JSON list of C-alpha atoms and ligand atoms in Angstrom, two decimals:
[
{"chain": "A", "resi": 14, "resn": "MET", "atom": "CA", "xyz": [-38.38, 20.09, 21.36]},
{"chain": "A", "resi": 15, "resn": "SER", "atom": "CA", "xyz": [-38.13, 23.83, 21.09]},
{"chain": "A", "resi": 16, "resn": "LYS", "atom": "CA", "xyz": [-41.53, 24.80, 19.73]},
{"chain": "A", "resi": 17, "resn": "LYS", "atom": "CA", "xyz": [-44.43, 24.09, 22.06]},
{"chain": "A", "resi": 18, "resn": "LEU", "atom": "CA", "xyz": [-47.17, 22.37, 20.08]},
{"chain": "A", "resi": 19, "resn": "GLU", "atom": "CA", "xyz": [-50.75, 22.09, 21.27]},
{"chain": "A", "resi": 20, "resn": "ARG", "atom": "CA", "xyz": [-52.57, 18.76, 21.10]},
{"chain": "A", "resi": 21, "resn": "ASN", "atom": "CA", "xyz": [-54.66, 19.76, 18.08]},
{"chain": "A", "resi": 22, "resn": "ASP", "atom": "CA", "xyz": [-51.89, 21.47, 16.13]},
{"chain": "A", "resi": 23, "resn": "PRO", "atom": "CA", "xyz": [-50.61, 19.77, 12.99]},
{"chain": "A", "resi": 24, "resn": "CYS", "atom": "CA", "xyz": [-47.69, 17.50, 13.88]},
{"chain": "A", "resi": 25, "resn": "TRP", "atom": "CA", "xyz": [-44.17, 18.80, 13.28]},
{"chain": "A", "resi": 26, "resn": "CYS", "atom": "CA", "xyz": [-43.34, 15.72, 11.18]},
{"chain": "A", "resi": 27, "resn": "GLY", "atom": "CA", "xyz": [-45.40, 16.92, 8.23]},
{"chain": "A", "resi": 28, "resn": "SER", "atom": "CA", "xyz": [-47.81, 13.97, 8.28]},
{"chain": "A", "resi": 29, "resn": "GLY", "atom": "CA", "xyz": [-50.80, 16.33, 8.29]},
{"chain": "A", "resi": 30, "resn": "LYS", "atom": "CA", "xyz": [-52.19, 14.53, 11.37]},
{"chain": "A", "resi": 31, "resn": "LYS", "atom": "CA", "xyz": [-52.99, 16.27, 14.62]},
{"chain": "A", "resi": 32, "resn": "TYR", "atom": "CA", "xyz": [-50.07, 16.30, 17.03]},
{"chain": "A", "resi": 33, "resn": "LYS", "atom": "CA", "xyz": [-51.99, 14.25, 19.63]},
{"chain": "A", "resi": 34, "resn": "ASN", "atom": "CA", "xyz": [-52.58, 11.49, 17.06]},
{"chain": "A", "resi": 35, "resn": "CYS", "atom": "CA", "xyz": [-49.05, 11.49, 15.73]},
{"chain": "A", "resi": 36, "resn": "HIS", "atom": "CA", "xyz": [-45.77, 12.24, 17.53]},
{"chain": "A", "resi": 37, "resn": "MET", "atom": "CA", "xyz": [-47.06, 13.65, 20.84]},
{"chain": "A", "resi": 38, "resn": "ARG", "atom": "CA", "xyz": [-46.53, 10.45, 22.86]},
{"chain": "A", "resi": 39, "resn": "PHE", "atom": "CA", "xyz": [-43.20, 9.90, 21.15]},
{"chain": "A", "resi": 40, "resn": "ASP", "atom": "CA", "xyz": [-42.08, 13.40, 22.16]},
{"chain": "A", "resi": 41, "resn": "GLU", "atom": "CA", "xyz": [-43.31, 12.92, 25.73]},
{"chain": "A", "resi": 42, "resn": "LYS", "atom": "CA", "xyz": [-41.33, 9.69, 26.00]},
{"chain": "A", "resi": 43, "resn": "ILE", "atom": "CA", "xyz": [-38.17, 11.33, 24.63]},
{"chain": "A", "resi": 44, "resn": "HIS", "atom": "CA", "xyz": [-38.68, 14.31, 26.94]},
{"chain": "A", "resi": 45, "resn": "GLY", "atom": "CA", "xyz": [-38.90, 11.87, 29.86]},
{"chain": "A", "resi": 46, "resn": "PHE", "atom": "CA", "xyz": [-35.43, 10.59, 29.01]},
{"chain": "A", "resi": 47, "resn": "GLU", "atom": "CA", "xyz": [-34.22, 14.17, 28.81]},
{"chain": "A", "resi": 48, "resn": "LEU", "atom": "CA", "xyz": [-35.57, 14.87, 32.29]},
{"chain": "A", "resi": 49, "resn": "GLU", "atom": "CA", "xyz": [-33.66, 11.82, 33.55]},
{"chain": "A", "resi": 50, "resn": "GLY", "atom": "CA", "xyz": [-30.50, 13.51, 32.34]},
{"chain": "A", "resi": 51, "resn": "HIS", "atom": "CA", "xyz": [-29.96, 11.66, 29.08]},
{"chain": "A", "resi": 52, "resn": "ILE", "atom": "CA", "xyz": [-28.72, 13.49, 26.01]},
{"chain": "A", "resi": 53, "resn": "VAL", "atom": "CA", "xyz": [-31.48, 13.18, 23.41]},
{"chain": "A", "resi": 54, "resn": "PRO", "atom": "CA", "xyz": [-31.34, 14.05, 19.71]},
{"chain": "A", "resi": 55, "resn": "GLY", "atom": "CA", "xyz": [-33.54, 16.69, 18.15]},
{"chain": "A", "resi": 56, "resn": "HIS", "atom": "CA", "xyz": [-36.14, 16.16, 15.43]},
{"chain": "A", "resi": 57, "resn": "ASP", "atom": "CA", "xyz": [-33.69, 17.27, 12.78]},
{"chain": "A", "resi": 58, "resn": "ILE", "atom": "CA", "xyz": [-32.05, 13.82, 12.70]},
{"chain": "A", "resi": 59, "resn": "ILE", "atom": "CA", "xyz": [-35.30, 12.34, 11.39]},
{"chain": "A", "resi": 60, "resn": "LYS", "atom": "CA", "xyz": [-34.98, 12.26, 7.63]},
{"chain": "A", "resi": 61, "resn": "THR", "atom": "CA", "xyz": [-37.69, 13.51, 5.27]},
{"chain": "A", "resi": 62, "resn": "PRO", "atom": "CA", "xyz": [-38.91, 11.27, 2.41]},
{"chain": "A", "resi": 63, "resn": "GLU", "atom": "CA", "xyz": [-36.84, 13.43, 0.02]},
{"chain": "A", "resi": 64, "resn": "GLN", "atom": "CA", "xyz": [-33.71, 12.96, 2.12]},
{"chain": "A", "resi": 65, "resn": "ILE", "atom": "CA", "xyz": [-34.29, 9.21, 2.36]},
{"chain": "A", "resi": 66, "resn": "GLU", "atom": "CA", "xyz": [-34.62, 9.08, -1.43]},
{"chain": "A", "resi": 67, "resn": "GLY", "atom": "CA", "xyz": [-31.36, 11.03, -1.75]},
{"chain": "A", "resi": 68, "resn": "ILE", "atom": "CA", "xyz": [-29.58, 8.55, 0.53]},
{"chain": "A", "resi": 69, "resn": "ARG", "atom": "CA", "xyz": [-31.07, 5.65, -1.47]},
{"chain": "A", "resi": 70, "resn": "GLU", "atom": "CA", "xyz": [-29.75, 7.10, -4.77]},
{"chain": "A", "resi": 71, "resn": "SER", "atom": "CA", "xyz": [-26.33, 7.55, -3.20]},
{"chain": "A", "resi": 72, "resn": "GLY", "atom": "CA", "xyz": [-26.45, 3.93, -2.02]},
{"chain": "A", "resi": 73, "resn": "LYS", "atom": "CA", "xyz": [-27.19, 2.70, -5.55]},
{"chain": "A", "resi": 74, "resn": "LEU", "atom": "CA", "xyz": [-24.08, 4.44, -6.83]},
{"chain": "A", "resi": 75, "resn": "ASN", "atom": "CA", "xyz": [-22.05, 3.05, -3.92]},
{"chain": "A", "resi": 76, "resn": "VAL", "atom": "CA", "xyz": [-23.13, -0.52, -4.73]},
{"chain": "A", "resi": 77, "resn": "ALA", "atom": "CA", "xyz": [-22.49, -0.02, -8.47]},
{"chain": "A", "resi": 78, "resn": "VAL", "atom": "CA", "xyz": [-18.89, 0.96, -7.65]},
{"chain": "A", "resi": 79, "resn": "LEU", "atom": "CA", "xyz": [-18.43, -2.17, -5.52]},
{"chain": "A", "resi": 80, "resn": "ASP", "atom": "CA", "xyz": [-19.96, -4.31, -8.28]},
{"chain": "A", "resi": 81, "resn": "TYR", "atom": "CA", "xyz": [-17.40, -2.83, -10.67]},
{"chain": "A", "resi": 82, "resn": "VAL", "atom": "CA", "xyz": [-14.60, -3.77, -8.26]},
{"chain": "A", "resi": 83, "resn": "ALA", "atom": "CA", "xyz": [-16.07, -7.29, -7.96]},
{"chain": "A", "resi": 84, "resn": "GLU", "atom": "CA", "xyz": [-15.95, -7.77, -11.73]},
{"chain": "A", "resi": 85, "resn": "ASN", "atom": "CA", "xyz": [-12.32, -6.76, -12.00]},
{"chain": "A", "resi": 86, "resn": "ILE", "atom": "CA", "xyz": [-10.49, -7.68, -8.80]},
{"chain": "A", "resi": 87, "resn": "ARG", "atom": "CA", "xyz": [-7.91, -10.45, -9.23]},
{"chain": "A", "resi": 88, "resn": "ALA", "atom": "CA", "xyz": [-4.45, -11.63, -8.28]},
{"chain": "A", "resi": 89, "resn": "GLY", "atom": "CA", "xyz": [-1.57, -9.52, -9.61]},
{"chain": "A", "resi": 90, "resn": "ILE", "atom": "CA", "xyz": [-3.16, -6.09, -9.35]},
{"chain": "A", "resi": 91, "resn": "SER", "atom": "CA", "xyz": [-2.12, -3.47, -6.78]},
{"chain": "A", "resi": 92, "resn": "THR", "atom": "CA", "xyz": [-4.45, -1.96, -4.22]},
{"chain": "A", "resi": 93, "resn": "GLU", "atom": "CA", "xyz": [-3.68, 1.37, -5.95]},
{"chain": "A", "resi": 94, "resn": "GLN", "atom": "CA", "xyz": [-5.40, -0.09, -9.01]},
{"chain": "A", "resi": 95, "resn": "ILE", "atom": "CA", "xyz": [-8.52, -0.65, -6.88]},
{"chain": "A", "resi": 96, "resn": "ASN", "atom": "CA", "xyz": [-8.23, 2.96, -5.71]},
{"chain": "A", "resi": 97, "resn": "LYS", "atom": "CA", "xyz": [-8.16, 4.13, -9.32]},
{"chain": "A", "resi": 98, "resn": "TRP", "atom": "CA", "xyz": [-11.19, 1.98, -10.25]},
{"chain": "A", "resi": 99, "resn": "VAL", "atom": "CA", "xyz": [-13.18, 3.35, -7.33]},
{"chain": "A", "resi": 100, "resn": "ASP", "atom": "CA", "xyz": [-12.20, 6.96, -7.99]},
{"chain": "A", "resi": 101, "resn": "ASP", "atom": "CA", "xyz": [-12.85, 6.75, -11.75]},
{"chain": "A", "resi": 102, "resn": "LYS", "atom": "CA", "xyz": [-16.14, 4.83, -11.48]},
{"chain": "A", "resi": 103, "resn": "THR", "atom": "CA", "xyz": [-17.51, 7.06, -8.71]},
{"chain": "A", "resi": 104, "resn": "ARG", "atom": "CA", "xyz": [-16.80, 10.22, -10.70]},
{"chain": "A", "resi": 105, "resn": "GLU", "atom": "CA", "xyz": [-18.08, 8.67, -13.96]},
{"chain": "A", "resi": 106, "resn": "LEU", "atom": "CA", "xyz": [-21.42, 8.08, -12.20]},
{"chain": "A", "resi": 107, "resn": "GLY", "atom": "CA", "xyz": [-21.53, 11.66, -10.90]},
{"chain": "A", "resi": 108, "resn": "GLY", "atom": "CA", "xyz": [-20.36, 11.04, -7.36]},
{"chain": "A", "resi": 109, "resn": "ILE", "atom": "CA", "xyz": [-17.43, 12.02, -5.17]},
{"chain": "A", "resi": 110, "resn": "PRO", "atom": "CA", "xyz": [-15.29, 9.49, -3.25]},
{"chain": "A", "resi": 111, "resn": "ALA", "atom": "CA", "xyz": [-15.94, 10.44, 0.38]},
{"chain": "A", "resi": 112, "resn": "PRO", "atom": "CA", "xyz": [-12.68, 9.17, 1.98]},
{"chain": "A", "resi": 113, "resn": "LEU", "atom": "CA", "xyz": [-10.36, 11.30, -0.19]},
{"chain": "A", "resi": 114, "resn": "GLY", "atom": "CA", "xyz": [-9.00, 14.06, 2.04]},
{"chain": "A", "resi": 115, "resn": "TYR", "atom": "CA", "xyz": [-11.22, 13.12, 4.97]},
{"chain": "A", "resi": 116, "resn": "GLU", "atom": "CA", "xyz": [-9.12, 13.92, 8.06]},
{"chain": "A", "resi": 117, "resn": "GLY", "atom": "CA", "xyz": [-6.11, 13.70, 5.77]},
{"chain": "A", "resi": 118, "resn": "PHE", "atom": "CA", "xyz": [-6.88, 10.26, 4.30]},
{"chain": "A", "resi": 119, "resn": "PRO", "atom": "CA", "xyz": [-4.88, 10.20, 1.06]},
{"chain": "A", "resi": 120, "resn": "LYS", "atom": "CA", "xyz": [-6.93, 7.83, -1.11]},
{"chain": "A", "resi": 121, "resn": "SER", "atom": "CA", "xyz": [-10.46, 7.30, -2.44]},
{"chain": "A", "resi": 122, "resn": "VAL", "atom": "CA", "xyz": [-11.11, 3.89, -0.90]},
{"chain": "A", "resi": 123, "resn": "CYS", "atom": "CA", "xyz": [-9.93, 1.71, 1.98]},
{"chain": "A", "resi": 124, "resn": "THR", "atom": "CA", "xyz": [-8.35, -1.64, 1.11]},
{"chain": "A", "resi": 125, "resn": "SER", "atom": "CA", "xyz": [-7.55, -3.96, 4.02]},
{"chain": "A", "resi": 126, "resn": "ILE", "atom": "CA", "xyz": [-5.80, -7.24, 3.35]},
{"chain": "A", "resi": 127, "resn": "ASN", "atom": "CA", "xyz": [-5.79, -10.37, 5.55]},
{"chain": "A", "resi": 128, "resn": "ASP", "atom": "CA", "xyz": [-5.07, -9.31, 9.16]},
{"chain": "A", "resi": 129, "resn": "GLU", "atom": "CA", "xyz": [-5.50, -5.58, 8.55]},
{"chain": "A", "resi": 130, "resn": "VAL", "atom": "CA", "xyz": [-8.69, -4.81, 10.48]},
{"chain": "A", "resi": 131, "resn": "CYS", "atom": "CA", "xyz": [-9.87, -1.82, 8.46]},
{"chain": "A", "resi": 132, "resn": "HIS", "atom": "CA", "xyz": [-8.96, 1.46, 6.77]},
{"chain": "A", "resi": 133, "resn": "GLY", "atom": "CA", "xyz": [-5.94, 0.11, 4.90]},
{"chain": "A", "resi": 134, "resn": "ILE", "atom": "CA", "xyz": [-4.44, 2.64, 2.51]},
{"chain": "A", "resi": 135, "resn": "PRO", "atom": "CA", "xyz": [-4.10, 1.63, -1.16]},
{"chain": "A", "resi": 136, "resn": "SER", "atom": "CA", "xyz": [-0.55, 1.46, -2.51]},
{"chain": "A", "resi": 137, "resn": "GLU", "atom": "CA", "xyz": [1.34, 0.64, -5.71]},
{"chain": "A", "resi": 138, "resn": "ASP", "atom": "CA", "xyz": [3.49, -1.63, -3.56]},
{"chain": "A", "resi": 139, "resn": "VAL", "atom": "CA", "xyz": [0.71, -3.87, -2.28]},
{"chain": "A", "resi": 140, "resn": "ILE", "atom": "CA", "xyz": [-0.02, -6.56, -4.86]},
{"chain": "A", "resi": 141, "resn": "LEU", "atom": "CA", "xyz": [-2.91, -8.98, -4.43]},
{"chain": "A", "resi": 142, "resn": "LYS", "atom": "CA", "xyz": [-1.89, -12.61, -4.49]},
{"chain": "A", "resi": 143, "resn": "GLU", "atom": "CA", "xyz": [-3.70, -15.92, -4.63]},
{"chain": "A", "resi": 144, "resn": "GLY", "atom": "CA", "xyz": [-5.23, -16.74, -1.25]},
{"chain": "A", "resi": 145, "resn": "ASP", "atom": "CA", "xyz": [-5.48, -13.16, 0.02]},
{"chain": "A", "resi": 146, "resn": "ILE", "atom": "CA", "xyz": [-8.72, -11.92, 1.49]},
{"chain": "A", "resi": 147, "resn": "ILE", "atom": "CA", "xyz": [-9.41, -8.22, 1.12]},
{"chain": "A", "resi": 148, "resn": "ASN", "atom": "CA", "xyz": [-12.02, -5.80, 2.33]},
{"chain": "A", "resi": 149, "resn": "VAL", "atom": "CA", "xyz": [-12.83, -2.96, -0.06]},
{"chain": "A", "resi": 150, "resn": "ASP", "atom": "CA", "xyz": [-14.63, -0.17, 1.80]},
{"chain": "A", "resi": 151, "resn": "VAL", "atom": "CA", "xyz": [-16.35, 2.35, -0.46]},
{"chain": "A", "resi": 152, "resn": "SER", "atom": "CA", "xyz": [-17.90, 5.61, 0.74]},
{"chain": "A", "resi": 153, "resn": "THR", "atom": "CA", "xyz": [-19.76, 7.78, -1.70]},
{"chain": "A", "resi": 154, "resn": "ILE", "atom": "CA", "xyz": [-21.14, 11.31, -1.81]},
{"chain": "A", "resi": 155, "resn": "TYR", "atom": "CA", "xyz": [-23.89, 11.82, -4.38]},
{"chain": "A", "resi": 156, "resn": "LYS", "atom": "CA", "xyz": [-25.78, 15.11, -4.57]},
{"chain": "A", "resi": 157, "resn": "GLY", "atom": "CA", "xyz": [-24.76, 15.80, -0.98]},
{"chain": "A", "resi": 158, "resn": "TYR", "atom": "CA", "xyz": [-25.87, 12.41, 0.40]},
{"chain": "A", "resi": 159, "resn": "PHE", "atom": "CA", "xyz": [-23.43, 9.94, 1.90]},
{"chain": "A", "resi": 160, "resn": "SER", "atom": "CA", "xyz": [-23.47, 6.17, 1.57]},
{"chain": "A", "resi": 161, "resn": "ASP", "atom": "CA", "xyz": [-20.96, 3.63, 2.77]},
{"chain": "A", "resi": 162, "resn": "SER", "atom": "CA", "xyz": [-20.58, -0.11, 2.36]},
{"chain": "A", "resi": 163, "resn": "SER", "atom": "CA", "xyz": [-17.80, -2.61, 2.12]},
{"chain": "A", "resi": 164, "resn": "ARG", "atom": "CA", "xyz": [-17.34, -6.08, 0.70]},
{"chain": "A", "resi": 165, "resn": "MET", "atom": "CA", "xyz": [-14.89, -8.91, 1.29]},
{"chain": "A", "resi": 166, "resn": "PHE", "atom": "CA", "xyz": [-13.24, -10.56, -1.68]},
{"chain": "A", "resi": 167, "resn": "ILE", "atom": "CA", "xyz": [-11.35, -13.84, -1.74]},
{"chain": "A", "resi": 168, "resn": "ILE", "atom": "CA", "xyz": [-8.55, -13.80, -4.31]},
{"chain": "A", "resi": 169, "resn": "GLY", "atom": "CA", "xyz": [-8.62, -17.18, -6.03]},
{"chain": "A", "resi": 170, "resn": "LYS", "atom": "CA", "xyz": [-8.64, -20.01, -3.52]},
{"chain": "A", "resi": 171, "resn": "THR", "atom": "CA", "xyz": [-7.80, -19.38, 0.12]},
{"chain": "A", "resi": 172, "resn": "THR", "atom": "CA", "xyz": [-7.29, -21.42, 3.28]},
{"chain": "A", "resi": 173, "resn": "PRO", "atom": "CA", "xyz": [-10.29, -23.03, 5.03]},
{"chain": "A", "resi": 174, "resn": "ASP", "atom": "CA", "xyz": [-9.84, -20.60, 7.98]},
{"chain": "A", "resi": 175, "resn": "LYS", "atom": "CA", "xyz": [-9.96, -17.48, 5.82]},
{"chain": "A", "resi": 176, "resn": "GLU", "atom": "CA", "xyz": [-12.81, -18.87, 3.73]},
{"chain": "A", "resi": 177, "resn": "LYS", "atom": "CA", "xyz": [-14.78, -19.53, 6.92]},
{"chain": "A", "resi": 178, "resn": "LEU", "atom": "CA", "xyz": [-14.06, -16.05, 8.30]},
{"chain": "A", "resi": 179, "resn": "VAL", "atom": "CA", "xyz": [-15.39, -14.39, 5.15]},
{"chain": "A", "resi": 180, "resn": "ARG", "atom": "CA", "xyz": [-18.40, -16.69, 4.89]},
{"chain": "A", "resi": 181, "resn": "VAL", "atom": "CA", "xyz": [-19.50, -16.44, 8.53]},
{"chain": "A", "resi": 182, "resn": "ALA", "atom": "CA", "xyz": [-19.00, -12.65, 8.65]},
{"chain": "A", "resi": 183, "resn": "LYS", "atom": "CA", "xyz": [-21.23, -12.35, 5.58]},
{"chain": "A", "resi": 184, "resn": "GLU", "atom": "CA", "xyz": [-23.86, -14.63, 7.14]},
{"chain": "A", "resi": 185, "resn": "CYS", "atom": "CA", "xyz": [-23.87, -12.40, 10.23]},
{"chain": "A", "resi": 186, "resn": "VAL", "atom": "CA", "xyz": [-24.44, -9.29, 8.10]},
{"chain": "B", "resi": 215, "resn": "ZN", "atom": "ZN1", "xyz": [-45.91, 13.23, 13.52]}
]
């Protein structure tokens, strides 16, 4: 809230409307929280239509990579194989795998099997077997925009407990 806008000035959001008919009340409300001692974010976290479009395009690539994993994942492959699919497919589509090198993370995707909560590291030594459940967590950078989603896969047929966990978690999402 650095620049002091008058009521009849054009709004900072770029809508073309007068400030008083656009974000003035919103700013006053936020400023009220600030006066109460809360930490409030600046306007710069509000994305422009162009930025939202950029995030959307990144998200499409992210989902395409997960769809590719879905088509190929099966018993007998290593989680390193999933890492290779994600890395190759992301780059083929013009993106960059966001996890690689992030705070030292050594791989391009997170693969978490059964009771691993999250952020499992792919390995040649971890082989998927019938009945495993696995979360594949893909983060993508495309033209500077980040997107991130994950999906659970059931390898073949699993136990009723694991099946229920995957199904109910998906319903909640
Ligand atoms: Zn506005």
